[in-house]
């Protein structure tokens, strides 16, 4: 509210409550993704990422997922926070940049870690989305990470 409005005793109208997001359309339960319709779901189910997630979900024990961040170092708490919504994270192992501090030509190599879930279905859901972000501990900036099953 402005100072003049507050002085005159005028209150701004109340904010509307946020609408609850309800999924509409088809859903891939394996990957935890929603689609606008059955055609998009069928296209997704024919893709490589879905095939990898379905293979993970079928395993009796979840293998570790490889996580790479090309922008900055990752921490265990930030990885647990980013991957926790998919299911219980059993273990996070920080690997650092492969091969030391830098690649030939002065380019920094990606920081790597592995994330292992308690259930293979959680690993499949984490592998499903094409874009995942981890928030940096020091600066609070969200950085894209790349997740693979091998």
Short mmCIF file of C-alpha atoms in Angstrom, two decimals:
data_model
loop_
_atom_site.label_atom_id
_atom_site.label_comp_id
_atom_site.label_asym_id
_atom_site.label_seq_id
_atom_site.Cartn_x
_atom_site.Cartn_y
_atom_site.Cartn_z
CA UNK A 1 0.00 0.00 0.00
CA UNK A 2 1.20 3.52 -0.66
CA UNK A 3 1.95 5.87 2.23
CA UNK A 4 -0.89 8.17 1.18
CA UNK A 5 -3.36 5.28 0.99
CA UNK A 6 -2.28 3.97 4.40
CA UNK A 7 -2.64 7.44 5.92
CA UNK A 8 -6.18 7.75 4.57
CA UNK A 9 -7.09 4.33 5.99
CA UNK A 10 -7.55 2.72 2.58
CA UNK A 11 -6.50 -0.91 2.44
CA UNK A 12 -5.60 -2.68 -0.79
CA UNK A 13 -7.96 -5.47 -1.90
CA UNK A 14 -7.05 -8.90 -0.48
CA UNK A 15 -4.92 -11.11 -2.68
CA UNK A 16 -6.63 -14.06 -4.30
CA UNK A 17 -5.58 -17.43 -2.93
CA UNK A 18 -3.32 -19.32 -5.31
CA UNK A 19 -5.21 -21.84 -7.41
CA UNK A 20 -4.27 -25.42 -6.84
CA UNK A 21 -2.51 -26.90 -9.86
CA UNK A 22 -4.39 -29.95 -11.05
CA UNK A 23 -2.84 -32.13 -13.71
CA UNK A 24 -4.80 -32.11 -16.93
CA UNK A 25 -4.23 -34.60 -19.67
CA UNK A 26 -2.22 -37.78 -19.77
CA UNK A 27 0.47 -38.71 -17.24
CA UNK A 28 3.52 -41.00 -17.32
CA UNK A 29 3.58 -42.55 -13.85
CA UNK A 30 7.03 -44.07 -14.41
CA UNK A 31 8.70 -40.71 -15.13
CA UNK A 32 6.33 -38.57 -13.06
CA UNK A 33 5.58 -36.26 -16.01
CA UNK A 34 2.30 -34.78 -17.20
CA UNK A 35 1.34 -34.18 -20.83
CA UNK A 36 -1.35 -32.22 -22.61
CA UNK A 37 -2.84 -35.32 -24.21
CA UNK A 38 -2.46 -38.97 -25.18
CA UNK A 39 -0.53 -38.14 -28.35
CA UNK A 40 2.24 -36.39 -26.38
CA UNK A 41 2.30 -39.23 -23.84
CA UNK A 42 2.67 -41.81 -26.62
CA UNK A 43 5.51 -39.78 -28.15
CA UNK A 44 7.23 -39.61 -24.74
CA UNK A 45 6.81 -43.34 -24.17
CA UNK A 46 8.57 -44.01 -27.47
CA UNK A 47 11.61 -41.93 -26.45
CA UNK A 48 15.03 -42.91 -25.13
CA UNK A 49 14.67 -41.08 -21.81
CA UNK A 50 11.42 -42.93 -20.98
CA UNK A 51 13.00 -46.26 -21.99
CA UNK A 52 15.93 -45.60 -19.63
CA UNK A 53 13.57 -44.59 -16.79
CA UNK A 54 11.37 -47.67 -17.34
CA UNK A 55 14.45 -49.92 -17.24
CA UNK A 56 15.54 -48.26 -13.97
CA UNK A 57 12.08 -48.64 -12.42
CA UNK A 58 12.14 -52.38 -13.16
CA UNK A 59 15.39 -52.97 -11.23
CA UNK A 60 15.17 -54.47 -7.73
CA UNK A 61 17.83 -52.04 -6.40
CA UNK A 62 18.30 -48.47 -7.58
CA UNK A 63 21.69 -47.85 -9.18
CA UNK A 64 23.39 -44.50 -8.58
CA UNK A 65 22.55 -41.73 -11.04
CA UNK A 66 25.38 -39.59 -12.40
CA UNK A 67 24.77 -35.86 -11.96
CA UNK A 68 26.86 -33.22 -13.77
CA UNK A 69 26.84 -29.47 -13.28
CA UNK A 70 28.83 -27.49 -15.83
CA UNK A 71 28.57 -24.16 -14.02
CA UNK A 72 29.71 -24.64 -10.43
CA UNK A 73 30.60 -27.05 -7.67
CA UNK A 74 27.70 -28.96 -6.08
CA UNK A 75 27.23 -29.80 -2.40
CA UNK A 76 25.58 -32.77 -0.71
CA UNK A 77 22.83 -30.65 0.96
CA UNK A 78 21.93 -28.91 -2.31
CA UNK A 79 21.74 -32.24 -4.16
CA UNK A 80 19.61 -33.80 -1.42
CA UNK A 81 17.26 -30.81 -1.56
CA UNK A 82 16.97 -30.97 -5.36
CA UNK A 83 16.47 -34.74 -5.60
CA UNK A 84 14.48 -35.30 -2.39
CA UNK A 85 11.10 -34.57 -4.03
CA UNK A 86 11.54 -37.66 -6.23
CA UNK A 87 11.95 -40.03 -3.27
CA UNK A 88 14.24 -40.92 -0.39
CA UNK A 89 17.88 -40.19 -1.26
CA UNK A 90 20.01 -42.93 0.27
CA UNK A 91 23.47 -41.63 -0.63
CA UNK A 92 25.16 -38.67 -2.34
CA UNK A 93 28.79 -38.98 -3.40
CA UNK A 94 30.64 -35.88 -4.60
CA UNK A 95 33.15 -36.69 -7.31
CA UNK A 96 34.42 -33.19 -8.15
CA UNK A 97 35.65 -32.26 -11.59
CA UNK A 98 37.03 -35.27 -13.45
CA UNK A 99 40.75 -35.15 -14.18
CA UNK A 100 41.71 -32.38 -11.79
CA UNK A 101 41.06 -28.67 -12.04
CA UNK A 102 40.58 -28.12 -15.72
CA UNK A 103 40.39 -29.55 -19.19
CA UNK A 104 42.84 -28.80 -22.01
CA UNK A 105 42.33 -25.33 -23.44
CA UNK A 106 41.47 -23.78 -20.07
CA UNK A 107 37.84 -24.92 -20.03
CA UNK A 108 36.68 -26.13 -16.65
CA UNK A 109 35.25 -29.63 -16.63
CA UNK A 110 31.85 -30.30 -15.11
CA UNK A 111 31.46 -31.04 -11.41
CA UNK A 112 30.08 -34.52 -10.91
CA UNK A 113 28.31 -36.48 -8.20
CA UNK A 114 26.26 -39.62 -7.84
CA UNK A 115 22.84 -39.74 -6.22
CA UNK A 116 21.42 -43.06 -5.10
CA UNK A 117 17.78 -43.48 -4.13
CA UNK A 118 16.29 -46.04 -1.76
CA UNK A 119 13.81 -47.15 -4.45
CA UNK A 120 14.36 -47.65 -8.16
CA UNK A 121 11.01 -45.97 -8.93
CA UNK A 122 12.36 -42.73 -7.38
CA UNK A 123 15.48 -42.97 -9.56
CA UNK A 124 13.24 -43.39 -12.62
CA UNK A 125 11.26 -40.24 -11.69
CA UNK A 126 14.52 -38.28 -11.25
CA UNK A 127 15.71 -39.43 -14.66
CA UNK A 128 12.41 -38.54 -16.38
CA UNK A 129 12.58 -34.70 -16.53
CA UNK A 130 14.90 -33.24 -19.16
CA UNK A 131 15.84 -30.23 -17.01
CA UNK A 132 16.69 -30.31 -13.31
CA UNK A 133 18.13 -27.48 -11.24
CA UNK A 134 20.24 -27.44 -8.07
CA UNK A 135 20.38 -24.29 -5.95
CA UNK A 136 23.89 -23.20 -4.97
CA UNK A 137 24.63 -23.02 -1.24
CA UNK A 138 26.79 -19.91 -1.40
CA UNK A 139 24.83 -17.74 -3.83
CA UNK A 140 21.32 -19.23 -4.00
CA UNK A 141 21.49 -19.36 -7.81
CA UNK A 142 19.73 -22.25 -9.55
CA UNK A 143 22.01 -24.13 -11.93
CA UNK A 144 21.02 -26.75 -14.44
CA UNK A 145 22.28 -30.27 -13.85
CA UNK A 146 22.40 -33.19 -16.26
CA UNK A 147 21.32 -36.60 -14.99
CA UNK A 148 22.15 -39.97 -16.54
CA UNK A 149 21.83 -43.58 -15.48
CA UNK A 150 25.40 -44.53 -16.36
#
